[in-house]
Coordinates of C-alpha atoms and ligand atoms in Angstrom, one line a residue:
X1 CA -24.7 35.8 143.9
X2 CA -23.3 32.5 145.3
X3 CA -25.7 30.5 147.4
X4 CA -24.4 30.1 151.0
X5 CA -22.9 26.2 150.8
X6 CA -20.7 24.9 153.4
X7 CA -17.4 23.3 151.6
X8 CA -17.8 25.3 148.5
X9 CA -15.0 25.2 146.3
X10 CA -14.9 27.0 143.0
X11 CA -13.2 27.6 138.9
X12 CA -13.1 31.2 138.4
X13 CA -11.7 31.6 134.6
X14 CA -13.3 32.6 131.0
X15 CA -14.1 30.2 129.4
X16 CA -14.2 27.7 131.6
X17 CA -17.3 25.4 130.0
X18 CA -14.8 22.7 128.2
X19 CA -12.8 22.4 131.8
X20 CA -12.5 18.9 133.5
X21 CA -11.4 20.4 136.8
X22 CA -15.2 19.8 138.1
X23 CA -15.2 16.2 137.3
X24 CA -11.5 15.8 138.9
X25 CA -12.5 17.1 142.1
X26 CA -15.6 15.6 142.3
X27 CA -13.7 12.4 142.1
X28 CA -11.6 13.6 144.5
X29 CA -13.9 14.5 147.0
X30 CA -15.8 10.7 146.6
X31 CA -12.5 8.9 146.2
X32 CA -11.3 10.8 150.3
X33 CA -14.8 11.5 151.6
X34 CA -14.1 14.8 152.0
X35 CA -17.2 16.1 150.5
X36 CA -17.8 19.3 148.6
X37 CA -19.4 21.3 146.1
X38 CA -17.3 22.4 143.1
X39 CA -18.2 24.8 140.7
X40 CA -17.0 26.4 137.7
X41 CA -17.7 30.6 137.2
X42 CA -17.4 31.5 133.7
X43 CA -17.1 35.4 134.7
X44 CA -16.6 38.4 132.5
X45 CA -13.2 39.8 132.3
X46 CA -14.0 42.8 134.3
X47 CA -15.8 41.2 136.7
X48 CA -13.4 39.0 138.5
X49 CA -12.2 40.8 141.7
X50 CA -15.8 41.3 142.6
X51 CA -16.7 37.4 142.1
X52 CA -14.3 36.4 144.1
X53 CA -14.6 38.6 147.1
X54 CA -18.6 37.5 146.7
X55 CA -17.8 33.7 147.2
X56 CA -14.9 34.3 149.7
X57 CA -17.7 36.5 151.8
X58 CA -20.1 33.4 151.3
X59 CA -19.1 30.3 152.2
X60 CA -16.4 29.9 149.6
X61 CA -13.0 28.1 150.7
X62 CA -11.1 27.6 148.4
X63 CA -10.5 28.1 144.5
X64 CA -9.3 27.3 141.1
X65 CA -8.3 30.3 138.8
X66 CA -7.6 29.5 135.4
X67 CA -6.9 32.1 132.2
X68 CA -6.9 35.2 131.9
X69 CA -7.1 35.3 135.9
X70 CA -3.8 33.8 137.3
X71 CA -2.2 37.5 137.1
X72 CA -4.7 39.1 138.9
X73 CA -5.4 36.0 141.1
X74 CA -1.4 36.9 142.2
X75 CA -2.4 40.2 142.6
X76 CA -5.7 39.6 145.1
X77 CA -3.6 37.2 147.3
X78 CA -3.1 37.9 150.6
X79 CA -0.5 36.4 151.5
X80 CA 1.2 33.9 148.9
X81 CA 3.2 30.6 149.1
X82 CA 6.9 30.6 147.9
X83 CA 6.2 29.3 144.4
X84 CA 3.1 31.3 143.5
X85 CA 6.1 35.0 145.0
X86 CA 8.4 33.3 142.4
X87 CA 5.8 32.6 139.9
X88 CA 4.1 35.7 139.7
X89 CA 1.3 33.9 138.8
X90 CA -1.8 32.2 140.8
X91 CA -3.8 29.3 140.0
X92 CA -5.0 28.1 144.0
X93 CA -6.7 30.1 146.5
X94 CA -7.7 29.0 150.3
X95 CA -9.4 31.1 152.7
X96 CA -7.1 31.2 155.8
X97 CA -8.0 31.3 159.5
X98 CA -11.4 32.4 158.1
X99 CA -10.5 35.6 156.6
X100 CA -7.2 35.6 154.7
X101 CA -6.7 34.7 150.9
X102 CA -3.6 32.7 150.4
X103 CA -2.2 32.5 147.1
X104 CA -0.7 29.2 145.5
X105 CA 0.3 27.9 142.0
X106 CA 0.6 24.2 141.4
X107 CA 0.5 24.1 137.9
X108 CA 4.5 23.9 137.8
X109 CA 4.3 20.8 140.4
X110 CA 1.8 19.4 138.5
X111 CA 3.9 19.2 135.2
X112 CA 6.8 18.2 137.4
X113 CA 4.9 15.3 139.0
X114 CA 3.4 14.2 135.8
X115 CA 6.7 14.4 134.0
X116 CA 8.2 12.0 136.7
X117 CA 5.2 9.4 136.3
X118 CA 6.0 9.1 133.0
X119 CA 9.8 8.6 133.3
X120 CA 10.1 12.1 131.0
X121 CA 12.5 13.9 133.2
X122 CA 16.1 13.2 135.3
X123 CA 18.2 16.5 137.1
X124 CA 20.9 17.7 134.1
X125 CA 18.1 17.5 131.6
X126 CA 18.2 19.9 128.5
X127 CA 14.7 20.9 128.3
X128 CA 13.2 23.8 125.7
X129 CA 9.8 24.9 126.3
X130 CA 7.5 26.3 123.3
X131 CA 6.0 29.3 124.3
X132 CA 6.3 32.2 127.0
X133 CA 2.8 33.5 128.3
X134 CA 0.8 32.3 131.8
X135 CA 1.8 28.3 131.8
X136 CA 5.1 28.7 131.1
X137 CA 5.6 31.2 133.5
X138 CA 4.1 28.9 136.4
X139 CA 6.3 25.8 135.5
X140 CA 10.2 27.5 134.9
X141 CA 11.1 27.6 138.9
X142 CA 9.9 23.9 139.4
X143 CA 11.9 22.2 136.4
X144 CA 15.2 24.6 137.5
X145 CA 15.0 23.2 141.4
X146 CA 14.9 19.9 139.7
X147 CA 18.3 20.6 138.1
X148 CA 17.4 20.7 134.4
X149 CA 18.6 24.3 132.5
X150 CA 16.0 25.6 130.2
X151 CA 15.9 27.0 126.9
X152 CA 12.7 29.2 125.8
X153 CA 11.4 29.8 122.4
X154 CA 8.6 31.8 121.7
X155 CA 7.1 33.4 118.7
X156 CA 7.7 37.3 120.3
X157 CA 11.2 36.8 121.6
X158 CA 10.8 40.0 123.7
X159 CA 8.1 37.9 126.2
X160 CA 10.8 35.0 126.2
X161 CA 13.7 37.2 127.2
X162 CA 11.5 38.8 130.1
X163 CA 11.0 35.2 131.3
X164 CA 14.7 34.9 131.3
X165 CA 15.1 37.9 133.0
X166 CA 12.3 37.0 136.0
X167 CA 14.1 33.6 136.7
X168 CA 17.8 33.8 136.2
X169 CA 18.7 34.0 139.3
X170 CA 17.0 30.3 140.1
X171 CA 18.9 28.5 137.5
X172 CA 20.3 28.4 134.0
X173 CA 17.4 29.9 131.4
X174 CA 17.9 31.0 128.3
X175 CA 16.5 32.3 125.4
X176 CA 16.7 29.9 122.7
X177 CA 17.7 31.1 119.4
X178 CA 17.6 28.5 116.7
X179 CA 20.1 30.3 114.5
X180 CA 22.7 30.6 116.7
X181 CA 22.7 27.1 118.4
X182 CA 22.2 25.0 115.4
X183 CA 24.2 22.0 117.6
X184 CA 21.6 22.0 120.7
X185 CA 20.2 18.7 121.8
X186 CA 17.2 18.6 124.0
X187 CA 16.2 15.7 126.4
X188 CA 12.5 17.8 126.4
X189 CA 10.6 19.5 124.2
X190 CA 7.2 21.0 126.2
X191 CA 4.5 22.9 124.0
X192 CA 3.4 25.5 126.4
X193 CA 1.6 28.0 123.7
X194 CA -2.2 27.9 123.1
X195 CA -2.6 27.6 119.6
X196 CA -1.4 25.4 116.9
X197 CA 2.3 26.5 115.5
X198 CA 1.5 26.2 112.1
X199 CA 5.5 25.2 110.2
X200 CA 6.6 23.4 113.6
X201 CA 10.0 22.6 111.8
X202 CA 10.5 26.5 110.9
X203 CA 9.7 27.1 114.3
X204 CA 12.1 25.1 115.8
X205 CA 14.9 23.3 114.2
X206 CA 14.6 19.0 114.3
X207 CA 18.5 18.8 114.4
X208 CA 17.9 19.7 118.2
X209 CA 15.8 16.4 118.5
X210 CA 17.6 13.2 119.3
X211 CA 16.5 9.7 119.3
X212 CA 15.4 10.1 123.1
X213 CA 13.9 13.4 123.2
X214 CA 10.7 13.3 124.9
X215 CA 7.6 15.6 123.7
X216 CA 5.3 16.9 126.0
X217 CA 2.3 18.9 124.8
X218 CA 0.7 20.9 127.9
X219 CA -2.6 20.9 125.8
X220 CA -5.3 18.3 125.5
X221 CA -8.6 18.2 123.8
X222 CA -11.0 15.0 122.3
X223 CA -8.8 13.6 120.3
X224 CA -4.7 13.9 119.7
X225 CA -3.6 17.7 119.8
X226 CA -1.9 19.0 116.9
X227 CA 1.3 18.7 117.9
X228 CA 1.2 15.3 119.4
X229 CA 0.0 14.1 116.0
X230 CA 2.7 16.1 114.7
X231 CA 4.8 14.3 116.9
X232 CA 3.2 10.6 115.7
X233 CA 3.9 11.5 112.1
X234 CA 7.8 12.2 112.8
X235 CA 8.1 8.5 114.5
X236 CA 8.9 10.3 117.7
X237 CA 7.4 6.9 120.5
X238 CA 7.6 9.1 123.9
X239 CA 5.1 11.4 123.5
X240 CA 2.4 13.0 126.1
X241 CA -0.7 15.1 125.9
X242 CA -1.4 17.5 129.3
X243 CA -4.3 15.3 131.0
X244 CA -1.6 14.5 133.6
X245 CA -0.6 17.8 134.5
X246 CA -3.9 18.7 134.8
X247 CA -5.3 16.0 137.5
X248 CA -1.6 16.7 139.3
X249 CA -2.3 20.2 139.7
X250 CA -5.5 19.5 140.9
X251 CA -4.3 16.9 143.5
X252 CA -2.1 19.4 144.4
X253 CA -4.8 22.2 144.8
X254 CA -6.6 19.4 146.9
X255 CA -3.7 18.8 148.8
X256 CA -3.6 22.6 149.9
X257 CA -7.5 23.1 150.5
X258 CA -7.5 19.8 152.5
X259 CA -4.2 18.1 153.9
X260 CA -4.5 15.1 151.5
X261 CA -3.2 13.9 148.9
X262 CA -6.0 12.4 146.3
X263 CA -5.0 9.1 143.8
X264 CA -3.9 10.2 140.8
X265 CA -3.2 7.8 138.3
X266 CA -7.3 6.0 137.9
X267 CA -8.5 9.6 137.1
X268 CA -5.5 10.2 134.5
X269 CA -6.6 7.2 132.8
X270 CA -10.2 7.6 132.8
X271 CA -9.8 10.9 131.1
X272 CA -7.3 10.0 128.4
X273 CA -9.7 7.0 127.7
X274 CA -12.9 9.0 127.8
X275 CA -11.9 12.3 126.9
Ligands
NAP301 N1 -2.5 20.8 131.3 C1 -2.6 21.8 132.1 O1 -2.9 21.6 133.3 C2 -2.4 23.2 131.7 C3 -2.2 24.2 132.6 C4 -2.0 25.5 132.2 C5 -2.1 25.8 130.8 N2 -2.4 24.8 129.9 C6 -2.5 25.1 128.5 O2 -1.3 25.7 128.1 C7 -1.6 26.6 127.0 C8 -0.9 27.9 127.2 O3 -1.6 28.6 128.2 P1 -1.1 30.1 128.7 O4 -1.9 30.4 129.9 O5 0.4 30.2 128.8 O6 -1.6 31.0 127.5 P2 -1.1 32.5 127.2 O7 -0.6 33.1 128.4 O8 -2.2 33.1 126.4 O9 0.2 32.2 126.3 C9 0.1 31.7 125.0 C10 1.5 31.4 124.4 O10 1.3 30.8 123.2 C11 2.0 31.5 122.1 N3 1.2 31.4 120.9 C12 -0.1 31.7 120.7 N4 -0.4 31.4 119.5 C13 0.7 31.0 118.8 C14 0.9 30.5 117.5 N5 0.0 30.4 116.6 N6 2.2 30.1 117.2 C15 3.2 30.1 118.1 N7 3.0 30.5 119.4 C16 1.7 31.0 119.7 C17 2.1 32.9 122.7 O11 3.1 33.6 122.0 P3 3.3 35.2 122.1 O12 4.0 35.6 123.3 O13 4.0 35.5 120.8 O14 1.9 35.8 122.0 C18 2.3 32.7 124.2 O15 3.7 32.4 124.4 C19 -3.1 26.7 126.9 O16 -3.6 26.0 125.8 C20 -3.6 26.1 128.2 O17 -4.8 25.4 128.0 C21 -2.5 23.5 130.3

């Protein structure tokens, strides 16, 4: 199924046809000289386990695994880096010592990193995150070892609370119930769910936004994302899509499969100019 290519890297996900991750490592690879082929697999939901072990028996060494994988990404691992145990969740691969799969997530490091180039985070922070499914999941143990506690609202509470339950012994998460903690400030609010929450202010409550909240939408597309327009209309000024987290995660993917650590900031800009 693959073609035998030495320094073959992969995106295993469906859909993966809108992703950027090609055009990221490519740069990558030209911007280090440590050249390779990356390429995306768009593969059928019950077809995963037996594309992957087809590239990894090829000549594939390392990969990308975006949704609906990352759970069963964990689940393939061999062996498994600290954050991707904690996570649960896998969104790296390497082949190790030529016949190993090592398990990694850097989607959490990614937001992390991002969140510190744009001066949105300090330790103590307040920070509630929209949403409780894959990418939540993969950031919560990053931004707790920082030192912020986090607050979770989703629209089924019960996937919120199981959050909670995973990483309360890391730090201080919490389900965040808007009735019952009408006095809450946050220092960040990060949209980590997929689609548009239609009645964002009957979702969550704006009397837990102060003047320097920060809004941080995970998502990105062409143009502004729902909610950071949303954001634009209420005045809120410090405001970011996900491009960022993106190229970090990548850089951190790169980091794994290679030893080095890519520039970040050119292809961050390109892509929010260009997207
Ligand atoms: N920038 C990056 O590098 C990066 C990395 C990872 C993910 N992402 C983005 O993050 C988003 C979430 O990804 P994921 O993997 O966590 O997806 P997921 O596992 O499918 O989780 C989706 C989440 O969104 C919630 N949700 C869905 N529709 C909603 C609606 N209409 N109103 C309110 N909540 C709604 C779901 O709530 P329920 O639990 O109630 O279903 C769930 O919490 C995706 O759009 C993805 O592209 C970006």
């Amino acid at each position: 199924m693959f073609k035998n290519k030495k320094f073959n890297y992969a995106l295993f996900g469906n859909p993966v046809d809108h992703s950027k991750s090609p055009q990221i490592h490519n740069f990558f690879s030209k911007q280090t000289g440590l050249l390779h082929t990356y390429t995306s697999y768009n593969v059928l939901l019950s077809n995963f386990n037996f594309s992957l072990s087809d590239f990894f028996q090829k000549d594939g060494l390392g990969a990308n695994i975006t949704a609906p994988f990352k759970e069963e990404a964990f689940s393939l691992s061999h062996q498994l880096t600290e954050r991707a145990k904690i996570a649960q969740s896998v969104n790296t691969l390497k082949k190790v010592n030529n016949e190993c799969i090592l398990g990694d997530n850097t989607d959490g490091i990614g937001l992390l990193s991002d969140l510190i180039r744009l001066n949105f985070i300090k330790k103590q922070y307040s920070i509630l995150i929209l949403g409780a499914g894959g990418a939540a999941k993969g950031v919560i143990f990053p931004l707790l070892s920082f030192g912020c506690s986090i607050f979770i609202l989703n629209r089924t509470s019960l996937n919120a609370q199981k959050l909670v339950t995973q990483f309360n012994k890391y730090g201080k998460v919490n389900v965040f119930d808007p009735c019952l903690s009408s006095t809450k400030k946050f220092d960040l609010v990060i949209n980590a769910t997929s689609k548009n929450i239609e009645k964002k202010e009957d979702f969550f409550p704006l009397s837990c936004i102060s003047s320097h909240t920060c809004f941080y939408d995970m998502n990105y597309q062409f143009d502004n994302t729902p909610f950071i327009n949303w954001c634009i209309k209420k005045g809120y000024k410090s405001v970011s899509n996900g491009i960022g987290m993106l190229v970090f995660q990548a850089s951190h993917s790169f980091f794994l499969w290679h030893n080095q650590f890519p520039e970040t900031d050119y292809i961050i800009n390109l892509l929010n100019k260009n997207y």
